[in-house]
mmCIF file of C-alpha atoms in Angstrom:
data_model
loop_
_atom_site.group_PDB
_atom_site.id
_atom_site.type_symbol
_atom_site.label_atom_id
_atom_site.label_comp_id
_atom_site.label_asym_id
_atom_site.label_seq_id
_atom_site.Cartn_x
_atom_site.Cartn_y
_atom_site.Cartn_z
ATOM 1 C CA ASP F 1 -117.345 62.473 -138.296
ATOM 2 C CA ALA F 2 -118.275 66.112 -136.864
ATOM 3 C CA ARG F 3 -115.355 68.482 -137.466
ATOM 4 C CA VAL F 4 -114.385 71.789 -136.913
ATOM 5 C CA THR F 5 -114.318 73.994 -139.691
ATOM 6 C CA GLN F 6 -112.396 76.960 -140.132
ATOM 7 C CA THR F 7 -112.777 78.929 -143.209
ATOM 8 C CA PRO F 8 -110.022 80.118 -145.365
ATOM 9 C CA ARG F 9 -106.975 78.314 -144.431
ATOM 10 C CA HIS F 10 -104.888 80.663 -146.106
ATOM 11 C CA LYS F 11 -105.166 84.110 -146.379
ATOM 12 C CA VAL F 12 -102.142 86.804 -146.798
ATOM 13 C CA THR F 13 -103.150 90.609 -146.827
ATOM 14 C CA GLU F 14 -100.937 93.181 -146.496
ATOM 15 C CA MET F 15 -100.657 95.449 -143.512
ATOM 16 C CA GLY F 16 -103.959 98.042 -142.992
ATOM 17 C CA GLN F 17 -106.169 95.689 -144.049
ATOM 18 C CA GLU F 18 -109.665 94.148 -142.436
ATOM 19 C CA VAL F 19 -109.448 89.740 -141.801
ATOM 20 C CA THR F 20 -112.084 87.930 -140.800
ATOM 21 C CA MET F 21 -111.236 84.443 -140.425
ATOM 22 C CA ARG F 22 -115.191 81.941 -139.520
ATOM 23 C CA CYS F 23 -115.455 79.347 -137.719
ATOM 24 C CA GLN F 24 -118.235 76.556 -137.387
ATOM 25 C CA PRO F 25 -117.989 74.826 -134.544
ATOM 26 C CA ILE F 26 -118.921 71.026 -134.221
ATOM 27 C CA LEU F 27 -123.030 70.779 -134.238
ATOM 28 C CA GLY F 28 -124.102 70.290 -130.078
ATOM 29 C CA HIS F 29 -121.334 72.140 -128.773
ATOM 30 C CA ASN F 30 -122.031 75.037 -126.470
ATOM 31 C CA THR F 31 -118.516 76.889 -126.265
ATOM 32 C CA VAL F 32 -115.849 77.946 -128.743
ATOM 33 C CA PHE F 33 -112.748 78.621 -128.392
ATOM 34 C CA TRP F 34 -110.213 81.063 -130.085
ATOM 35 C CA TYR F 35 -106.201 80.550 -129.469
ATOM 36 C CA ARG F 36 -103.340 81.814 -131.649
ATOM 37 C CA GLN F 37 -100.074 80.086 -132.333
ATOM 38 C CA THR F 38 -96.863 81.593 -132.982
ATOM 39 C CA MET F 39 -93.630 79.996 -133.049
ATOM 40 C CA MET F 40 -92.448 82.708 -131.006
ATOM 41 C CA GLN F 41 -95.573 82.208 -128.227
ATOM 42 C CA GLY F 42 -97.092 79.234 -128.231
ATOM 43 C CA LEU F 43 -100.749 78.290 -128.587
ATOM 44 C CA GLU F 44 -102.890 80.872 -126.677
ATOM 45 C CA LEU F 45 -106.241 81.918 -125.823
ATOM 46 C CA LEU F 46 -107.166 84.492 -127.432
ATOM 47 C CA ALA F 47 -110.989 84.900 -126.990
ATOM 48 C CA TYR F 48 -114.222 81.837 -125.610
ATOM 49 C CA PHE F 49 -117.615 81.895 -125.671
ATOM 50 C CA ARG F 50 -120.510 79.611 -124.116
ATOM 51 C CA ASN F 51 -124.036 79.448 -125.390
ATOM 52 C CA ARG F 52 -122.683 82.971 -127.174
ATOM 53 C CA ALA F 53 -121.825 84.618 -124.952
ATOM 54 C CA PRO F 54 -118.465 85.945 -124.490
ATOM 55 C CA LEU F 55 -116.307 84.688 -121.533
ATOM 56 C CA ASP F 56 -113.520 85.921 -121.656
ATOM 57 C CA ASP F 57 -111.730 88.073 -124.139
ATOM 58 C CA SER F 58 -108.090 89.232 -122.554
ATOM 59 C CA GLY F 59 -106.293 87.454 -124.693
ATOM 60 C CA MET F 60 -107.379 89.875 -127.098
ATOM 61 C CA PRO F 61 -105.883 92.363 -129.000
ATOM 62 C CA LYS F 62 -108.671 95.053 -128.137
ATOM 63 C CA ASP F 63 -108.088 98.120 -130.930
ATOM 64 C CA ARG F 64 -107.740 95.992 -133.772
ATOM 65 C CA PHE F 65 -109.625 92.314 -132.551
ATOM 66 C CA SER F 66 -113.689 91.482 -132.233
ATOM 67 C CA ALA F 67 -114.910 88.115 -131.970
ATOM 68 C CA GLU F 68 -118.468 87.871 -132.207
ATOM 69 C CA MET F 69 -120.453 84.765 -132.707
ATOM 70 C CA PRO F 70 -123.819 85.498 -134.701
ATOM 71 C CA ASP F 71 -125.370 82.435 -134.862
ATOM 72 C CA ALA F 72 -125.072 78.919 -132.269
ATOM 73 C CA THR F 73 -123.672 77.649 -136.377
ATOM 74 C CA LEU F 74 -120.631 80.519 -136.431
ATOM 75 C CA ALA F 75 -117.867 82.389 -134.599
ATOM 76 C CA THR F 76 -115.810 85.101 -136.299
ATOM 77 C CA LEU F 77 -112.426 86.434 -135.283
ATOM 78 C CA LYS F 78 -111.972 89.987 -137.126
ATOM 79 C CA ILE F 79 -108.789 91.968 -137.020
ATOM 80 C CA GLN F 80 -109.030 95.733 -137.848
ATOM 81 C CA PRO F 81 -105.901 97.230 -139.000
ATOM 82 C CA SER F 82 -104.253 94.338 -139.694
ATOM 83 C CA GLU F 83 -100.605 94.380 -138.656
ATOM 84 C CA PRO F 84 -97.903 91.810 -139.375
ATOM 85 C CA ARG F 85 -97.779 91.328 -136.178
ATOM 86 C CA ASP F 86 -100.527 89.736 -136.805
ATOM 87 C CA SER F 87 -99.354 86.677 -138.778
ATOM 88 C CA ALA F 88 -100.249 83.721 -137.081
ATOM 89 C CA VAL F 89 -101.940 80.769 -137.278
ATOM 90 C CA TYR F 90 -105.154 80.994 -135.854
ATOM 91 C CA PHE F 91 -107.735 78.238 -134.684
ATOM 92 C CA CYS F 92 -110.767 77.635 -133.428
ATOM 93 C CA ALA F 93 -111.861 75.157 -130.856
ATOM 94 C CA SER F 94 -115.344 73.899 -129.688
ATOM 95 C CA GLY F 95 -116.532 72.021 -126.645
ATOM 96 C CA LEU F 96 -119.296 70.810 -125.165
ATOM 97 C CA VAL F 97 -119.791 71.866 -121.295
ATOM 98 C CA LEU F 98 -121.920 69.238 -118.794
ATOM 99 C CA SER F 99 -123.658 70.587 -116.204
ATOM 100 C CA GLY F 100 -122.181 68.436 -113.635
ATOM 101 C CA GLY F 101 -119.016 70.174 -114.113
ATOM 102 C CA GLY F 102 -115.491 68.092 -115.021
ATOM 103 C CA PRO F 103 -113.441 68.339 -118.670
ATOM 104 C CA ASP F 104 -114.947 69.619 -121.099
ATOM 105 C CA THR F 105 -112.535 68.215 -124.433
ATOM 106 C CA GLN F 106 -112.046 70.761 -127.163
ATOM 107 C CA TYR F 107 -112.298 70.318 -130.308
ATOM 108 C CA PHE F 108 -109.862 72.246 -132.383
ATOM 109 C CA GLY F 109 -110.513 72.467 -136.178
ATOM 110 C CA PRO F 110 -107.810 73.370 -138.757
ATOM 111 C CA GLY F 111 -106.525 76.777 -138.221
ATOM 112 C CA THR F 112 -105.960 79.722 -140.256
ATOM 113 C CA ARG F 113 -102.196 80.633 -141.364
ATOM 114 C CA LEU F 114 -102.739 84.285 -141.903
ATOM 115 C CA THR F 115 -99.542 86.025 -143.533
ATOM 116 C CA VAL F 116 -100.224 90.007 -142.696
ATOM 117 C CA LEU F 117 -96.549 92.052 -145.288
ATOM 118 C CA ASP P 1 -104.234 76.716 -113.861
ATOM 119 C CA ALA P 2 -101.364 74.662 -112.084
ATOM 120 C CA LYS P 3 -97.813 74.714 -113.993
ATOM 121 C CA THR P 4 -96.793 71.443 -115.602
ATOM 122 C CA THR P 5 -93.199 70.221 -116.281
ATOM 123 C CA GLN P 6 -92.443 68.310 -119.535
ATOM 124 C CA PRO P 7 -88.824 67.317 -121.236
ATOM 125 C CA ASN P 8 -88.455 69.662 -124.402
ATOM 126 C CA SER P 9 -87.822 66.299 -126.446
ATOM 127 C CA MET P 10 -87.641 62.953 -126.436
ATOM 128 C CA GLU P 11 -87.078 60.554 -129.143
ATOM 129 C CA SER P 12 -88.102 56.400 -129.354
ATOM 130 C CA ASN P 13 -88.662 53.963 -131.905
ATOM 131 C CA GLU P 14 -91.018 52.862 -134.073
ATOM 132 C CA GLU P 15 -93.622 50.485 -132.630
ATOM 133 C CA GLU P 16 -92.339 50.464 -128.823
ATOM 134 C CA PRO P 17 -93.533 52.160 -125.916
ATOM 135 C CA VAL P 18 -92.807 55.598 -125.483
ATOM 136 C CA HIS P 19 -93.962 56.998 -122.100
ATOM 137 C CA LEU P 20 -93.935 60.620 -121.944
ATOM 138 C CA PRO P 21 -93.717 61.937 -118.247
ATOM 139 C CA CYS P 22 -95.819 65.234 -117.473
ATOM 140 C CA ASN P 23 -94.594 67.139 -113.205
ATOM 141 C CA HIS P 24 -97.492 68.448 -112.277
ATOM 142 C CA SER P 25 -96.550 70.041 -107.929
ATOM 143 C CA THR P 26 -98.985 72.128 -107.527
ATOM 144 C CA ILE P 27 -101.995 70.743 -108.718
ATOM 145 C CA SER P 28 -105.471 70.417 -106.729
ATOM 146 C CA GLY P 29 -107.373 67.784 -105.577
ATOM 147 C CA THR P 30 -109.895 68.880 -108.007
ATOM 148 C CA ASP P 31 -108.504 69.127 -111.343
ATOM 149 C CA TYR P 32 -108.011 67.007 -114.081
ATOM 150 C CA ILE P 33 -105.293 65.606 -115.785
ATOM 151 C CA HIS P 34 -105.446 66.423 -120.359
ATOM 152 C CA TRP P 35 -103.291 65.298 -122.764
ATOM 153 C CA TYR P 36 -103.213 66.689 -126.199
ATOM 154 C CA ARG P 37 -101.051 66.497 -128.702
ATOM 155 C CA GLN P 38 -100.659 68.514 -132.476
ATOM 156 C CA LEU P 39 -99.331 66.625 -135.432
ATOM 157 C CA PRO P 40 -97.801 69.046 -137.496
ATOM 158 C CA SER P 41 -99.565 71.566 -139.627
ATOM 159 C CA GLN P 42 -102.961 70.607 -138.061
ATOM 160 C CA GLY P 43 -104.642 71.628 -134.917
ATOM 161 C CA PRO P 44 -104.064 69.537 -131.395
ATOM 162 C CA GLU P 45 -106.324 66.399 -130.809
ATOM 163 C CA TYR P 46 -107.234 65.882 -127.110
ATOM 164 C CA VAL P 47 -105.264 62.402 -126.125
ATOM 165 C CA ILE P 48 -106.687 61.244 -122.477
ATOM 166 C CA HIS P 49 -107.765 63.021 -119.588
ATOM 167 C CA GLY P 50 -108.378 61.661 -116.171
ATOM 168 C CA LEU P 51 -108.564 62.539 -112.665
ATOM 169 C CA THR P 52 -107.333 60.047 -109.676
ATOM 170 C CA SER P 53 -107.042 56.091 -111.148
ATOM 171 C CA ASN P 54 -105.127 55.350 -114.677
ATOM 172 C CA VAL P 55 -107.142 55.484 -117.847
ATOM 173 C CA ASN P 56 -107.076 53.938 -121.322
ATOM 174 C CA ASN P 57 -108.134 54.427 -124.434
ATOM 175 C CA ARG P 58 -108.172 53.943 -128.088
ATOM 176 C CA MET P 59 -104.968 56.284 -128.495
ATOM 177 C CA ALA P 60 -103.333 55.293 -124.854
ATOM 178 C CA SER P 61 -103.300 55.465 -121.695
ATOM 179 C CA LEU P 62 -102.569 57.716 -118.781
ATOM 180 C CA ALA P 63 -101.183 57.173 -115.583
ATOM 181 C CA ILE P 64 -101.164 59.001 -112.498
ATOM 182 C CA ALA P 65 -99.263 58.755 -109.422
ATOM 183 C CA GLU P 66 -100.440 58.248 -105.719
ATOM 184 C CA ASP P 67 -100.492 61.811 -104.988
ATOM 185 C CA ARG P 68 -101.142 62.363 -107.944
ATOM 186 C CA LYS P 69 -98.016 65.546 -108.837
ATOM 187 C CA SER P 70 -96.800 63.478 -112.021
ATOM 188 C CA SER P 71 -98.232 61.702 -114.316
ATOM 189 C CA THR P 72 -97.047 59.511 -117.592
ATOM 190 C CA LEU P 73 -98.993 59.157 -120.793
ATOM 191 C CA ILE P 74 -97.708 55.970 -122.410
ATOM 192 C CA LEU P 75 -98.210 55.156 -125.824
ATOM 193 C CA HIS P 76 -98.020 51.059 -125.650
ATOM 194 C CA ARG P 77 -96.270 51.423 -129.575
ATOM 195 C CA ALA P 78 -95.540 53.984 -131.015
ATOM 196 C CA THR P 79 -95.932 54.482 -135.154
ATOM 197 C CA LEU P 80 -94.318 57.384 -137.105
ATOM 198 C CA ARG P 81 -97.569 58.463 -137.118
ATOM 199 C CA ASP P 82 -97.421 59.935 -132.926
ATOM 200 C CA ALA P 83 -94.839 61.761 -133.470
ATOM 201 C CA ALA P 84 -96.127 65.496 -132.831
ATOM 202 C CA VAL P 85 -95.835 68.211 -129.536
ATOM 203 C CA TYR P 86 -97.498 66.599 -126.442
ATOM 204 C CA TYR P 87 -98.815 69.024 -124.186
ATOM 205 C CA CYS P 88 -99.967 67.507 -121.122
ATOM 206 C CA ILE P 89 -102.646 70.593 -119.757
ATOM 207 C CA LEU P 90 -104.409 71.142 -115.914
ATOM 208 C CA PRO P 91 -107.249 73.577 -116.213
ATOM 209 C CA ALA P 92 -108.396 75.666 -114.188
ATOM 210 C CA GLY P 93 -111.998 76.451 -113.703
ATOM 211 C CA ARG P 94 -111.558 78.640 -116.562
ATOM 212 C CA ARG P 95 -111.818 75.521 -119.004
ATOM 213 C CA ALA P 96 -109.594 77.897 -121.565
ATOM 214 C CA LEU P 97 -106.867 75.645 -122.327
ATOM 215 C CA THR P 98 -103.292 76.692 -121.371
ATOM 216 C CA PHE P 99 -100.415 75.534 -123.539
ATOM 217 C CA GLY P 100 -97.018 75.466 -122.333
ATOM 218 C CA SER P 101 -93.676 74.244 -124.751
ATOM 219 C CA GLY P 102 -94.822 70.601 -124.755
ATOM 220 C CA THR P 103 -92.516 67.352 -125.346
ATOM 221 C CA ARG P 104 -91.815 67.204 -128.323
ATOM 222 C CA LEU P 105 -91.923 63.367 -130.228
ATOM 223 C CA GLN P 106 -89.409 62.027 -132.642
ATOM 224 C CA VAL P 107 -89.680 58.356 -134.401
ATOM 225 C CA GLN P 108 -87.803 57.082 -135.755
ATOM 226 C CA PRO P 109 -88.654 54.222 -138.175
#
């Protein structure tokens, strides 16, 4: 049963520290998304990649957040320096975009719960 | 993404059918209707999607109005495990999903 995996599942850190979250998309999927969920804002898109190239990162605070895909099996989301307002659950999702268009189902990981003190 | 409107919450009894409505009056001709749900402490999961015709899968059915301005997700026999937030989404060409506040479904035993 193919699944998106995320590490770590939980992270507690202090303000100013660097945080790196990792995601392994489902093998064969060509699109990776990063979402963030908070009680106040709900689920919001941070960035997404297709074939490892960033297509949209308009949802990310550029000064402190960065997202990369070093290879097709790994996506990373880094926060440096972290702030208390970054406390949230961060979800990674992957999907397969077909060349003929149409909708692509997104498969979500279990999330990383980040707490910045 | 086209705007969707869903009730904030709904209640159901276990083993009874549940009809979750969604209004999307600004839907365009090429917009697919997606439903995802989020169980407590989990990531969202895909439920079903459709374009014009009603759709069935092992999880649910999707009934789409003839004018496509509304749709209904149907859980034929609700179980306690179906308690979740259900999101109706019409993703635009950007492919990413825009989540609204969804409908929180409570299932009573």
